[in-house]
PDB file of C-alpha atoms in Angstrom:
ATOM      1  CA  MET A   1       1.153  26.198   7.268  1.00 35.00           C
ATOM      2  CA  ARG A   2      -1.968  25.958   5.142  1.00 41.00           C
ATOM      3  CA  ARG A   3      -5.300  26.201   6.956  1.00 42.00           C
ATOM      4  CA  LYS A   4      -6.364  22.659   6.069  1.00 44.00           C
ATOM      5  CA  GLU A   5      -3.087  21.370   7.535  1.00 42.00           C
ATOM      6  CA  ARG A   6      -3.486  23.422  10.736  1.00 43.00           C
ATOM      7  CA  ARG A   7      -6.825  21.759  11.494  1.00 47.00           C
ATOM      8  CA  PHE A   8      -5.122  18.377  11.699  1.00 47.00           C
ATOM      9  CA  ALA A   9      -1.994  19.386  13.661  1.00 49.00           C
ATOM     10  CA  CYS A  10      -2.511  17.472  16.891  1.00 53.00           C
ATOM     11  CA  PRO A  11       0.027  15.470  18.926  1.00 62.00           C
ATOM     12  CA  PHE A  12      -0.296  11.714  19.305  1.00 86.00           C
ATOM     13  CA  VAL A  13      -2.713  11.302  16.448  1.00 95.00           C
ATOM     14  CA  ALA A  14      -1.738   8.573  14.008  1.00 97.00           C
ATOM     15  CA  GLY A  15      -2.144   9.152  10.303  1.00 97.00           C
ATOM     16  CA  VAL A  16      -3.005   5.919   8.498  1.00 98.00           C
ATOM     17  CA  ASP A  17      -2.983   5.024   4.805  1.00 98.00           C
ATOM     18  CA  GLU A  18      -2.521   2.018   2.536  1.00 98.00           C
ATOM     19  CA  VAL A  19      -1.077   1.441  -0.914  1.00 98.00           C
ATOM     20  CA  GLY A  20      -1.444  -1.357  -3.401  1.00 98.00           C
ATOM     21  CA  ARG A  21      -5.163  -2.004  -3.740  1.00 97.00           C
ATOM     22  CA  GLY A  22      -5.082  -2.065  -7.514  1.00 97.00           C
ATOM     23  CA  PRO A  23      -2.158  -4.334  -8.499  1.00 98.00           C
ATOM     24  CA  LEU A  24      -2.600  -7.877  -9.742  1.00 98.00           C
ATOM     25  CA  ALA A  25       0.268  -9.131  -7.568  1.00 98.00           C
ATOM     26  CA  GLY A  26       1.901  -8.522  -4.222  1.00 98.00           C
ATOM     27  CA  PRO A  27       0.602  -7.441  -0.824  1.00 98.00           C
ATOM     28  CA  VAL A  28      -1.417  -4.427   0.167  1.00 98.00           C
ATOM     29  CA  VAL A  29       0.780  -2.368   2.510  1.00 98.00           C
ATOM     30  CA  ALA A  30      -0.324   0.083   5.186  1.00 98.00           C
ATOM     31  CA  ALA A  31       1.506   2.518   7.423  1.00 98.00           C
ATOM     32  CA  ALA A  32       0.670   4.450  10.571  1.00 98.00           C
ATOM     33  CA  VAL A  33       2.667   7.551  11.516  1.00 98.00           C
ATOM     34  CA  ILE A  34       2.621   9.831  14.550  1.00 97.00           C
ATOM     35  CA  LEU A  35       4.288  13.151  13.753  1.00 95.00           C
ATOM     36  CA  PRO A  36       5.325  15.857  16.197  1.00 92.00           C
ATOM     37  CA  ALA A  37       2.963  18.827  16.107  1.00 83.00           C
ATOM     38  CA  LYS A  38       5.869  21.232  15.466  1.00 82.00           C
ATOM     39  CA  PRO A  39       7.814  21.941  13.411  1.00 79.00           C
ATOM     40  CA  LEU A  40       5.802  20.812  10.393  1.00 80.00           C
ATOM     41  CA  LEU A  41       7.722  18.476   8.111  1.00 87.00           C
ATOM     42  CA  ARG A  42       7.742  20.293   4.778  1.00 88.00           C
ATOM     43  CA  GLY A  43       7.066  18.576   1.467  1.00 88.00           C
ATOM     44  CA  LEU A  44       4.464  16.117   2.730  1.00 92.00           C
ATOM     45  CA  THR A  45       1.838  15.232   0.144  1.00 90.00           C
ATOM     46  CA  ASP A  46       0.156  12.264  -1.485  1.00 90.00           C
ATOM     47  CA  SER A  47       2.809   9.693  -2.420  1.00 94.00           C
ATOM     48  CA  LYS A  48       1.347   9.464  -5.936  1.00 90.00           C
ATOM     49  CA  ALA A  49       2.002  13.183  -6.493  1.00 93.00           C
ATOM     50  CA  ILE A  50       5.808  12.940  -6.217  1.00 94.00           C
ATOM     51  CA  GLY A  51       8.456  10.950  -8.047  1.00 94.00           C
ATOM     52  CA  GLU A  52      10.368   7.962  -6.768  1.00 94.00           C
ATOM     53  CA  ALA A  53      13.536   9.861  -5.829  1.00 96.00           C
ATOM     54  CA  GLU A  54      11.581  12.445  -3.825  1.00 96.00           C
ATOM     55  CA  ARG A  55       9.567   9.708  -2.104  1.00 96.00           C
ATOM     56  CA  GLU A  56      12.824   8.050  -1.042  1.00 97.00           C
ATOM     57  CA  ARG A  57      14.102  11.337   0.419  1.00 97.00           C
ATOM     58  CA  MET A  58      10.825  11.990   2.214  1.00 96.00           C
ATOM     59  CA  ASP A  59      10.718   8.418   3.519  1.00 97.00           C
ATOM     60  CA  GLU A  60      14.077   8.921   5.238  1.00 97.00           C
ATOM     61  CA  ARG A  61      13.007  12.275   6.703  1.00 96.00           C
ATOM     62  CA  ILE A  62       9.717  10.876   7.984  1.00 97.00           C
ATOM     63  CA  ARG A  63      11.446   7.958   9.708  1.00 97.00           C
ATOM     64  CA  GLN A  64      13.910  10.372  11.340  1.00 96.00           C
ATOM     65  CA  ARG A  65      11.288  12.878  12.509  1.00 95.00           C
ATOM     66  CA  ALA A  66       8.295  10.724  13.408  1.00 96.00           C
ATOM     67  CA  LEU A  67       7.498  10.098  17.055  1.00 95.00           C
ATOM     68  CA  ALA A  68       6.497   6.603  15.970  1.00 97.00           C
ATOM     69  CA  TYR A  69       5.747   4.755  12.754  1.00 98.00           C
ATOM     70  CA  ALA A  70       4.872   1.220  11.739  1.00 98.00           C
ATOM     71  CA  ILE A  71       4.352  -0.630   8.468  1.00 98.00           C
ATOM     72  CA  ALA A  72       2.201  -3.733   8.016  1.00 98.00           C
ATOM     73  CA  GLU A  73       0.630  -5.672   5.176  1.00 98.00           C
ATOM     74  CA  ALA A  74      -1.910  -8.225   4.077  1.00 98.00           C
ATOM     75  CA  SER A  75      -0.657 -10.878   1.682  1.00 98.00           C
ATOM     76  CA  ALA A  76      -2.028 -11.861  -1.705  1.00 98.00           C
ATOM     77  CA  ALA A  77      -3.484 -14.983  -0.072  1.00 98.00           C
ATOM     78  CA  GLU A  78      -5.275 -12.844   2.534  1.00 98.00           C
ATOM     79  CA  ILE A  79      -6.566 -10.562  -0.219  1.00 98.00           C
ATOM     80  CA  ASP A  80      -8.007 -13.618  -1.992  1.00 98.00           C
ATOM     81  CA  SER A  81      -9.542 -14.908   1.230  1.00 98.00           C
ATOM     82  CA  LEU A  82     -11.002 -11.661   2.570  1.00 98.00           C
ATOM     83  CA  ASN A  83     -11.374  -9.400  -0.534  1.00 98.00           C
ATOM     84  CA  ILE A  84      -9.214  -6.365  -1.202  1.00 98.00           C
ATOM     85  CA  LEU A  85     -11.180  -3.924   0.962  1.00 98.00           C
ATOM     86  CA  GLN A  86     -11.132  -6.105   4.062  1.00 98.00           C
ATOM     87  CA  ALA A  87      -7.470  -6.975   3.515  1.00 98.00           C
ATOM     88  CA  SER A  88      -6.637  -3.254   3.260  1.00 98.00           C
ATOM     89  CA  LEU A  89      -8.467  -2.546   6.513  1.00 98.00           C
ATOM     90  CA  LEU A  90      -6.647  -5.467   8.148  1.00 98.00           C
ATOM     91  CA  ALA A  91      -3.269  -4.083   7.045  1.00 98.00           C
ATOM     92  CA  MET A  92      -4.160  -0.669   8.506  1.00 98.00           C
ATOM     93  CA  GLN A  93      -5.306  -2.262  11.752  1.00 98.00           C
ATOM     94  CA  ARG A  94      -2.011  -4.154  11.968  1.00 98.00           C
ATOM     95  CA  ALA A  95       0.017  -0.984  11.316  1.00 98.00           C
ATOM     96  CA  VAL A  96      -1.684   0.936  14.135  1.00 98.00           C
ATOM     97  CA  ALA A  97      -1.308  -2.036  16.499  1.00 98.00           C
ATOM     98  CA  ALA A  98       2.436  -2.167  15.734  1.00 98.00           C
ATOM     99  CA  LEU A  99       3.125   1.456  16.769  1.00 98.00           C
ATOM    100  CA  ARG A 100       5.511   1.683  19.721  1.00 96.00           C
ATOM    101  CA  LEU A 101       3.394   4.559  21.090  1.00 95.00           C
ATOM    102  CA  THR A 102      -0.374   4.332  21.544  1.00 94.00           C
ATOM    103  CA  PRO A 103      -2.022   7.206  19.661  1.00 95.00           C
ATOM    104  CA  PHE A 104      -4.858   9.225  21.164  1.00 94.00           C
ATOM    105  CA  ALA A 105      -6.780   8.852  17.896  1.00 96.00           C
ATOM    106  CA  ALA A 106      -6.338   7.790  14.287  1.00 97.00           C
ATOM    107  CA  TRP A 107      -7.091   9.664  11.091  1.00 97.00           C
ATOM    108  CA  VAL A 108      -7.479   7.368   8.130  1.00 98.00           C
ATOM    109  CA  ASP A 109      -7.389   8.193   4.437  1.00 97.00           C
ATOM    110  CA  GLY A 110     -10.619   7.503   2.552  1.00 96.00           C
ATOM    111  CA  ASN A 111     -14.109   6.735   3.814  1.00 96.00           C
ATOM    112  CA  GLN A 112     -13.727   3.157   5.092  1.00 95.00           C
ATOM    113  CA  PRO A 113     -12.571   2.884   8.722  1.00 95.00           C
ATOM    114  CA  PRO A 114     -10.494  -0.083   9.894  1.00 97.00           C
ATOM    115  CA  PRO A 115     -11.537  -1.725  13.177  1.00 96.00           C
ATOM    116  CA  LEU A 116      -9.608   0.262  15.779  1.00 96.00           C
ATOM    117  CA  ASN A 117     -10.228   0.529  19.499  1.00 94.00           C
ATOM    118  CA  MET A 118      -9.743   4.309  19.624  1.00 95.00           C
ATOM    119  CA  PRO A 119     -11.354   7.504  18.357  1.00 96.00           C
ATOM    120  CA  LEU A 120     -11.170   7.458  14.573  1.00 96.00           C
ATOM    121  CA  ARG A 121     -11.805   9.866  11.738  1.00 96.00           C
ATOM    122  CA  THR A 122     -11.858   9.102   8.027  1.00 98.00           C
ATOM    123  CA  VAL A 123     -10.666  11.845   5.676  1.00 97.00           C
ATOM    124  CA  VAL A 124     -11.370  11.606   1.958  1.00 97.00           C
ATOM    125  CA  GLY A 125      -8.276  12.916   0.182  1.00 95.00           C
ATOM    126  CA  GLY A 126      -6.390  12.882   3.466  1.00 94.00           C
ATOM    127  CA  ASP A 127      -3.207  11.653   1.803  1.00 93.00           C
ATOM    128  CA  GLY A 128      -2.917  15.047   0.128  1.00 93.00           C
ATOM    129  CA  SER A 129      -4.173  17.273   2.953  1.00 92.00           C
ATOM    130  CA  VAL A 130      -3.339  15.772   6.355  1.00 94.00           C
ATOM    131  CA  PRO A 131       0.415  15.689   7.101  1.00 94.00           C
ATOM    132  CA  ALA A 132       0.411  12.475   9.144  1.00 96.00           C
ATOM    133  CA  ILE A 133      -1.662  10.655   6.522  1.00 97.00           C
ATOM    134  CA  SER A 134       0.633  11.968   3.777  1.00 97.00           C
ATOM    135  CA  ALA A 135       3.595  10.617   5.741  1.00 97.00           C
ATOM    136  CA  ALA A 136       1.895   7.228   6.052  1.00 98.00           C
ATOM    137  CA  SER A 137       1.166   7.234   2.330  1.00 98.00           C
ATOM    138  CA  ILE A 138       4.810   7.896   1.487  1.00 98.00           C
ATOM    139  CA  ILE A 139       6.449   5.310   3.745  1.00 98.00           C
ATOM    140  CA  ALA A 140       3.881   2.670   2.783  1.00 98.00           C
ATOM    141  CA  LYS A 141       4.521   3.327  -0.912  1.00 98.00           C
ATOM    142  CA  VAL A 142       8.309   3.205  -0.526  1.00 98.00           C
ATOM    143  CA  SER A 143       8.099   0.016   1.528  1.00 98.00           C
ATOM    144  CA  ARG A 144       5.853  -1.731  -0.986  1.00 98.00           C
ATOM    145  CA  ASP A 145       7.949  -0.636  -3.977  1.00 98.00           C
ATOM    146  CA  ARG A 146      11.081  -2.033  -2.324  1.00 98.00           C
ATOM    147  CA  GLN A 147       9.306  -5.298  -1.631  1.00 98.00           C
ATOM    148  CA  MET A 148       8.200  -5.609  -5.250  1.00 98.00           C
ATOM    149  CA  GLN A 149      11.772  -4.923  -6.389  1.00 97.00           C
ATOM    150  CA  ALA A 150      12.957  -7.794  -4.171  1.00 97.00           C
ATOM    151  CA  LEU A 151      10.238 -10.055  -5.582  1.00 97.00           C
ATOM    152  CA  ASP A 152      11.458  -9.221  -9.067  1.00 97.00           C
ATOM    153  CA  ALA A 153      14.599 -11.234  -8.323  1.00 96.00           C
ATOM    154  CA  ARG A 154      12.567 -14.169  -7.001  1.00 97.00           C
ATOM    155  CA  TYR A 155      10.264 -14.190 -10.018  1.00 97.00           C
ATOM    156  CA  PRO A 156      12.372 -12.990 -12.970  1.00 96.00           C
ATOM    157  CA  GLY A 157      10.688 -12.154 -16.234  1.00 97.00           C
ATOM    158  CA  TYR A 158       7.555 -10.547 -14.788  1.00 98.00           C
ATOM    159  CA  GLY A 159       8.966  -7.037 -14.446  1.00 98.00           C
ATOM    160  CA  PHE A 160       7.812  -6.489 -10.860  1.00 98.00           C
ATOM    161  CA  ALA A 161      10.585  -3.944 -10.269  1.00 97.00           C
ATOM    162  CA  GLN A 162       9.141  -1.773 -13.019  1.00 97.00           C
ATOM    163  CA  HIS A 163       5.350  -2.045 -12.731  1.00 97.00           C
ATOM    164  CA  LYS A 164       5.166  -3.050  -9.030  1.00 98.00           C
ATOM    165  CA  GLY A 165       2.484  -5.627  -9.791  1.00 98.00           C
ATOM    166  CA  TYR A 166       0.052  -3.329 -11.599  1.00 98.00           C
ATOM    167  CA  GLY A 167      -1.739  -4.677 -14.642  1.00 97.00           C
ATOM    168  CA  THR A 168       0.407  -3.156 -17.367  1.00 98.00           C
ATOM    169  CA  ARG A 169       0.610  -4.664 -20.838  1.00 97.00           C
ATOM    170  CA  ALA A 170       4.095  -6.015 -20.050  1.00 97.00           C
ATOM    171  CA  HIS A 171       2.814  -7.655 -16.874  1.00 98.00           C
ATOM    172  CA  ARG A 172      -0.173  -9.241 -18.632  1.00 97.00           C
ATOM    173  CA  ASP A 173       2.093 -10.520 -21.401  1.00 97.00           C
ATOM    174  CA  ALA A 174       4.403 -12.073 -18.796  1.00 97.00           C
ATOM    175  CA  ILE A 175       1.472 -13.815 -17.115  1.00 97.00           C
ATOM    176  CA  GLU A 176       0.421 -15.233 -20.463  1.00 94.00           C
ATOM    177  CA  ALA A 177       3.969 -16.397 -21.178  1.00 95.00           C
ATOM    178  CA  TYR A 178       5.031 -17.709 -17.766  1.00 95.00           C
ATOM    179  CA  GLY A 179       1.818 -18.303 -15.838  1.00 95.00           C
ATOM    180  CA  VAL A 180       0.635 -17.191 -12.410  1.00 96.00           C
ATOM    181  CA  THR A 181       3.006 -16.949  -9.421  1.00 97.00           C
ATOM    182  CA  PRO A 182       2.206 -17.455  -5.720  1.00 96.00           C
ATOM    183  CA  ILE A 183       2.148 -13.675  -5.215  1.00 98.00           C
ATOM    184  CA  HIS A 184      -0.564 -13.073  -7.820  1.00 98.00           C
ATOM    185  CA  ARG A 185      -4.046 -12.245  -6.551  1.00 98.00           C
ATOM    186  CA  ARG A 186      -6.113 -15.138  -7.833  1.00 97.00           C
ATOM    187  CA  SER A 187      -9.418 -13.484  -6.962  1.00 97.00           C
ATOM    188  CA  PHE A 188      -8.696 -10.601  -9.354  1.00 98.00           C
ATOM    189  CA  ALA A 189     -10.432 -11.096 -12.703  1.00 96.00           C
ATOM    190  CA  PRO A 190      -7.341 -10.984 -15.006  1.00 96.00           C
ATOM    191  CA  ILE A 191      -5.567 -13.609 -12.875  1.00 97.00           C
ATOM    192  CA  ALA A 192      -8.681 -15.782 -12.600  1.00 96.00           C
ATOM    193  CA  ARG A 193      -9.027 -15.673 -16.387  1.00 94.00           C
ATOM    194  CA  ALA A 194      -5.348 -16.564 -16.858  1.00 94.00           C
ATOM    195  CA  LEU A 195      -5.708 -19.561 -14.544  1.00 94.00           C
ATOM    196  CA  GLN A 196      -8.833 -20.683 -16.361  1.00 91.00           C
ATOM    197  CA  ALA A 197      -7.109 -20.364 -19.734  1.00 84.00           C
ATOM    198  CA  ARG A 198      -4.176 -22.459 -18.481  1.00 74.00           C
ATOM    199  CA  GLN A 199      -6.561 -25.117 -17.202  1.00 67.00           C
ATOM    200  CA  ILE A 200      -8.398 -25.266 -20.520  1.00 45.00           C
ATOM    201  CA  ASP A 201      -5.086 -25.514 -22.391  1.00 47.00           C
ATOM    202  CA  PHE A 202      -4.024 -28.376 -20.094  1.00 32.00           C
ATOM    203  CA  ILE A 203      -7.304 -30.234 -20.601  1.00 35.00           C
ATOM    204  CA  ASP A 204      -7.078 -29.794 -24.367  1.00 33.00           C
ATOM    205  CA  HIS A 205      -3.481 -31.039 -24.325  1.00 35.00           C
ATOM    206  CA  VAL A 206      -4.347 -34.125 -22.266  1.00 30.00           C
ATOM    207  CA  SER A 207      -7.343 -34.980 -24.452  1.00 39.00           C
ATOM    208  CA  GLN A 208      -5.295 -34.922 -27.635  1.00 41.00           C
TER     209      GLN A 208
END
């Protein structure tokens, strides 16, 4: 075990992380995971550092080995209402609250703590250095990716299964062609501009 991992090996501490702050569509998803202190689950790292197939394998192993885990989210509408930071913190708060075991403390990736009624520590880069946070990062990422794949069938033509809601060229082209869906984040600048452009086009059409 690496030294930086040994410092964080403590029973009944929940690792907490979120995924999906940057996309133009879909929820922000958070996970909380309590891992057993021993044996260390090998292969844990930041979800962004491994490919999809490996994330799927690790997701299954984490769910089998964890003492407890929970996944929660904040919707696109909540993101628009609260802002993306507050919605992310809300999703993390919900994930910890949903754990079937009450952790002694929570370690959260980043430097912004969610409102939790327990001892809490923020760890910048924790998704790559703290095993429980890495586990949370992985199962949150897998859960969100699966949700975006399901939404691809509900909203065909946008390519959600491929880009997972991120602002790729293909996604922006689809928004221009088909418009904004209910799962798009209307407070995000590219979506706000697309809505404004549609409104202007409608006004111009009516006035002709």
